Amino acid sequence: MENDSETLVFQGTAQAGFLGQVGMLWDLGKAPLIVPMLKLLVNVCLAMSVMLFFERLYMGIVKLFIKLLRRKPENKFKWEAMKEDLELGNSAYPMVLVQIPMYNEKEVYQMSIGAACGLSWPSDRIIIQVLDDSTDAAIKDMVVLECRRWASKGINIKYEIRENRSGYKAGALREGLKHSYVKQCDFVAIFDADFQPEPDFLWRTIPFFVHNPEIALVQARWKFVNADECLMTRMQEMSLNYHFIVEQEVGSQTYAFFGFNGTAGVWRIKALDEAGGWKDRTTVEDMDLAVRATLKGWKFVYAGDVQVKSELPSTFKAFRYQQHRWSCGPANLFRKMAVEIATNKKVTLWKKLYVLYSFFFVRKIVGHIVTFTFYCVVLPMTVLVPEVEVPIWGAVYIPTVITILNAVGTPRSLHLVIIWILFENVMSLHRTKATIIGLLEVGRVNEWVVTEKLGDSVKTKNSGAKQVKKFSQFNPKIWRRFNGLEMIAGMFLFSCGWYDFYFGKNRYFIYLFVQSMAFFIVGLGYVGTFVPN
């Protein structure tokens, strides 16, 4: 027993000695190193916050004027409904190609093909092209049968496959345009496998091209059929509504430029070819094409009144992969095209500044990095270093205004805004990581994971049935849904909150505790189980 007691005393002494050495090193390095470095980080983050603040304020003011002046794309660009020509007949209508890229889309292939074949347009002036990259033979057979079923009804539908998935979606779209029958087409409409256009989609978009030869792209708005499936889809709806209602419309109305969303849009094939066609050098082939086309002098139109049904990722894994692609790709594209944009001679200086500074730098880089770095790292660190303080305008006023400007696009979810902030901060961890990977062009820079789609499950109307299904999707073995990065971030924030509560100035401990809980919930894999009211 004596030996055991001596051992415990020795271990306790050793542990105390180790902690004492760590404390001593902290005290020695605090004044000359940690304090100056943290002050620098605070100033950098405040500068980025100000940039983001003025960007959001500018967008909000422009959107307000658009609303007050009732400016619509039909007013900015000439739009007239297409009229029947008795002499020319159907040849008076342009030839339209509809592309549906898909990859093992068992749940949604019937829905997407059916929606495309249901488009109202002269039957001899439209071609439906199913670009199937599926690796599952059974799914391929089902898609083939579906195409044959529609062909038997008189629909001009083509089923196309290729030997490999080189270039992923961009490669499939590029190969699809090489077929001889595409040469007769003037425009190409693109719909991902989970998108369902309304029958009048072409009647509402094609007239923009017919009467405005400088227009290359008409982008429609996404409408989310499963926004109420769980709390995570509700949060996505809030973020994407801001993107469509504010960012896309402001870009269209002011500079006739915005990033193509990859689906629910129509391209003038001449403009697509002139821009160099589809390239797979980044994971945002749609944005890449849009930037190259605008540098050639082409203009874009955002038709917000034209809505296309789509599906949001309803599992955290699918959403995380999607966000990695959407954050890494733009940063990598910025790295690749910044010089080309700056030296371009075909667009105005103001448009180049808008693309470089507003579209890329502030929204795609600063917006991601400052959210995680400031609110999840630097702000908590100031609790441990009381010599460094963050002014209240930077810690409270600016983020409050930014949050309000972001959230107004989804009035029905304003009561969820606090949860949305916490969730966005959690996701900023992955977005920041992906942005850095894209800027440095390392690691998973070109990783492409197709977003999982649930198809028929999103049609369920009974909330109880939805909730049961959501819980059943989770594996009971916790380590299979455990997210380590979120748990580490949660422990860091919780530790800072505990320190602030007991030893600090009690400035941020409530925020730190609540935010740490959000990281823990996501870290344990429960983010998709909550159904919103």
PDB file of N, CA and C in Angstrom, residues 26 30 380-386 492-507 509 512-513:
ATOM      1  N   TRP A  26       3.866  29.449 -21.178  1.00  0.00           N
ATOM      2  CA  TRP A  26       2.789  30.348 -21.605  1.00  0.00           C
ATOM      3  C   TRP A  26       3.053  31.765 -21.135  1.00  0.00           C
ATOM      4  N   LYS A  30       3.836  34.837 -23.669  1.00  0.00           N
ATOM      5  CA  LYS A  30       2.606  35.588 -23.814  1.00  0.00           C
ATOM      6  C   LYS A  30       2.833  37.028 -24.275  1.00  0.00           C
ATOM      7  N   PRO A 380     -12.622  33.295 -29.393  1.00  0.00           N
ATOM      8  CA  PRO A 380     -12.415  32.482 -28.191  1.00  0.00           C
ATOM      9  C   PRO A 380     -11.021  32.637 -27.593  1.00  0.00           C
ATOM     10  N   MET A 381     -10.003  32.843 -28.441  1.00  0.00           N
ATOM     11  CA  MET A 381      -8.634  32.993 -27.936  1.00  0.00           C
ATOM     12  C   MET A 381      -8.470  34.254 -27.101  1.00  0.00           C
ATOM     13  N   THR A 382      -9.239  35.301 -27.408  1.00  0.00           N
ATOM     14  CA  THR A 382      -9.125  36.545 -26.633  1.00  0.00           C
ATOM     15  C   THR A 382      -9.590  36.350 -25.188  1.00  0.00           C
ATOM     16  N   VAL A 383     -10.369  35.295 -24.943  1.00  0.00           N
ATOM     17  CA  VAL A 383     -10.772  34.972 -23.570  1.00  0.00           C
ATOM     18  C   VAL A 383      -9.561  34.525 -22.758  1.00  0.00           C
ATOM     19  N   LEU A 384      -8.655  33.796 -23.417  1.00  0.00           N
ATOM     20  CA  LEU A 384      -7.454  33.291 -22.748  1.00  0.00           C
ATOM     21  C   LEU A 384      -6.381  34.362 -22.637  1.00  0.00           C
ATOM     22  N   VAL A 385      -6.500  35.403 -23.460  1.00  0.00           N
ATOM     23  CA  VAL A 385      -5.504  36.484 -23.450  1.00  0.00           C
ATOM     24  C   VAL A 385      -6.264  37.794 -23.235  1.00  0.00           C
ATOM     25  N   PRO A 386      -6.581  38.133 -21.991  1.00  0.00           N
ATOM     26  CA  PRO A 386      -7.407  39.318 -21.700  1.00  0.00           C
ATOM     27  C   PRO A 386      -6.767  40.634 -22.131  1.00  0.00           C
ATOM     28  N   PHE A 492     -12.590  22.773 -27.896  1.00  0.00           N
ATOM     29  CA  PHE A 492     -11.839  24.027 -27.777  1.00  0.00           C
ATOM     30  C   PHE A 492     -12.751  25.167 -27.331  1.00  0.00           C
ATOM     31  N   LEU A 493     -13.898  25.286 -27.983  1.00  0.00           N
ATOM     32  CA  LEU A 493     -14.839  26.354 -27.637  1.00  0.00           C
ATOM     33  C   LEU A 493     -15.395  26.170 -26.224  1.00  0.00           C
ATOM     34  N   PHE A 494     -15.686  24.932 -25.852  1.00  0.00           N
ATOM     35  CA  PHE A 494     -16.198  24.670 -24.507  1.00  0.00           C
ATOM     36  C   PHE A 494     -15.159  25.035 -23.449  1.00  0.00           C
ATOM     37  N   SER A 495     -13.893  24.710 -23.713  1.00  0.00           N
ATOM     38  CA  SER A 495     -12.816  25.029 -22.768  1.00  0.00           C
ATOM     39  C   SER A 495     -12.672  26.543 -22.614  1.00  0.00           C
ATOM     40  N   CYS A 496     -12.753  27.259 -23.732  1.00  0.00           N
ATOM     41  CA  CYS A 496     -12.652  28.723 -23.672  1.00  0.00           C
ATOM     42  C   CYS A 496     -13.846  29.313 -22.918  1.00  0.00           C
ATOM     43  N   GLY A 497     -15.036  28.747 -23.149  1.00  0.00           N
ATOM     44  CA  GLY A 497     -16.211  29.216 -22.431  1.00  0.00           C
ATOM     45  C   GLY A 497     -16.110  28.962 -20.937  1.00  0.00           C
ATOM     46  N   TRP A 498     -15.615  27.779 -20.570  1.00  0.00           N
ATOM     47  CA  TRP A 498     -15.431  27.449 -19.153  1.00  0.00           C
ATOM     48  C   TRP A 498     -14.423  28.401 -18.504  1.00  0.00           C
ATOM     49  N   TYR A 499     -13.322  28.686 -19.213  1.00  0.00           N
ATOM     50  CA  TYR A 499     -12.301  29.594 -18.686  1.00  0.00           C
ATOM     51  C   TYR A 499     -12.874  30.999 -18.512  1.00  0.00           C
ATOM     52  N   ASP A 500     -13.660  31.450 -19.499  1.00  0.00           N
ATOM     53  CA  ASP A 500     -14.246  32.794 -19.423  1.00  0.00           C
ATOM     54  C   ASP A 500     -15.230  32.898 -18.253  1.00  0.00           C
ATOM     55  N   PHE A 501     -15.945  31.808 -17.986  1.00  0.00           N
ATOM     56  CA  PHE A 501     -16.935  31.811 -16.918  1.00  0.00           C
ATOM     57  C   PHE A 501     -16.289  31.866 -15.532  1.00  0.00           C
ATOM     58  N   TYR A 502     -15.213  31.123 -15.361  1.00  0.00           N
ATOM     59  CA  TYR A 502     -14.598  31.019 -14.038  1.00  0.00           C
ATOM     60  C   TYR A 502     -13.457  32.010 -13.798  1.00  0.00           C
ATOM     61  N   PHE A 503     -12.679  32.314 -14.857  1.00  0.00           N
ATOM     62  CA  PHE A 503     -11.491  33.134 -14.657  1.00  0.00           C
ATOM     63  C   PHE A 503     -11.477  34.414 -15.491  1.00  0.00           C
ATOM     64  N   GLY A 504     -12.317  34.470 -16.512  1.00  0.00           N
ATOM     65  CA  GLY A 504     -12.265  35.609 -17.425  1.00  0.00           C
ATOM     66  C   GLY A 504     -13.207  36.736 -17.035  1.00  0.00           C
ATOM     67  N   LYS A 505     -13.621  37.493 -18.055  1.00  0.00           N
ATOM     68  CA  LYS A 505     -14.471  38.671 -17.829  1.00  0.00           C
ATOM     69  C   LYS A 505     -15.941  38.387 -18.142  1.00  0.00           C
ATOM     70  N   ASN A 506     -16.266  37.114 -18.362  1.00  0.00           N
ATOM     71  CA  ASN A 506     -17.643  36.725 -18.679  1.00  0.00           C
ATOM     72  C   ASN A 506     -18.200  37.491 -19.882  1.00  0.00           C
ATOM     73  N   ARG A 507     -17.368  37.615 -20.918  1.00  0.00           N
ATOM     74  CA  ARG A 507     -17.784  38.365 -22.100  1.00  0.00           C
ATOM     75  C   ARG A 507     -18.538  37.487 -23.100  1.00  0.00           C
ATOM     76  N   PHE A 509     -18.945  33.805 -22.710  1.00  0.00           N
ATOM     77  CA  PHE A 509     -19.090  32.416 -22.278  1.00  0.00           C
ATOM     78  C   PHE A 509     -20.402  31.791 -22.741  1.00  0.00           C
ATOM     79  N   LEU A 512     -19.908  30.906 -26.391  1.00  0.00           N
ATOM     80  CA  LEU A 512     -18.953  29.810 -26.523  1.00  0.00           C
ATOM     81  C   LEU A 512     -19.567  28.481 -26.117  1.00  0.00           C
ATOM     82  N   PHE A 513     -20.347  28.457 -25.064  1.00  0.00           N
ATOM     83  CA  PHE A 513     -20.999  27.225 -24.635  1.00  0.00           C
ATOM     84  C   PHE A 513     -22.012  26.752 -25.680  1.00  0.00           C
TER      85      PHE A 513
END
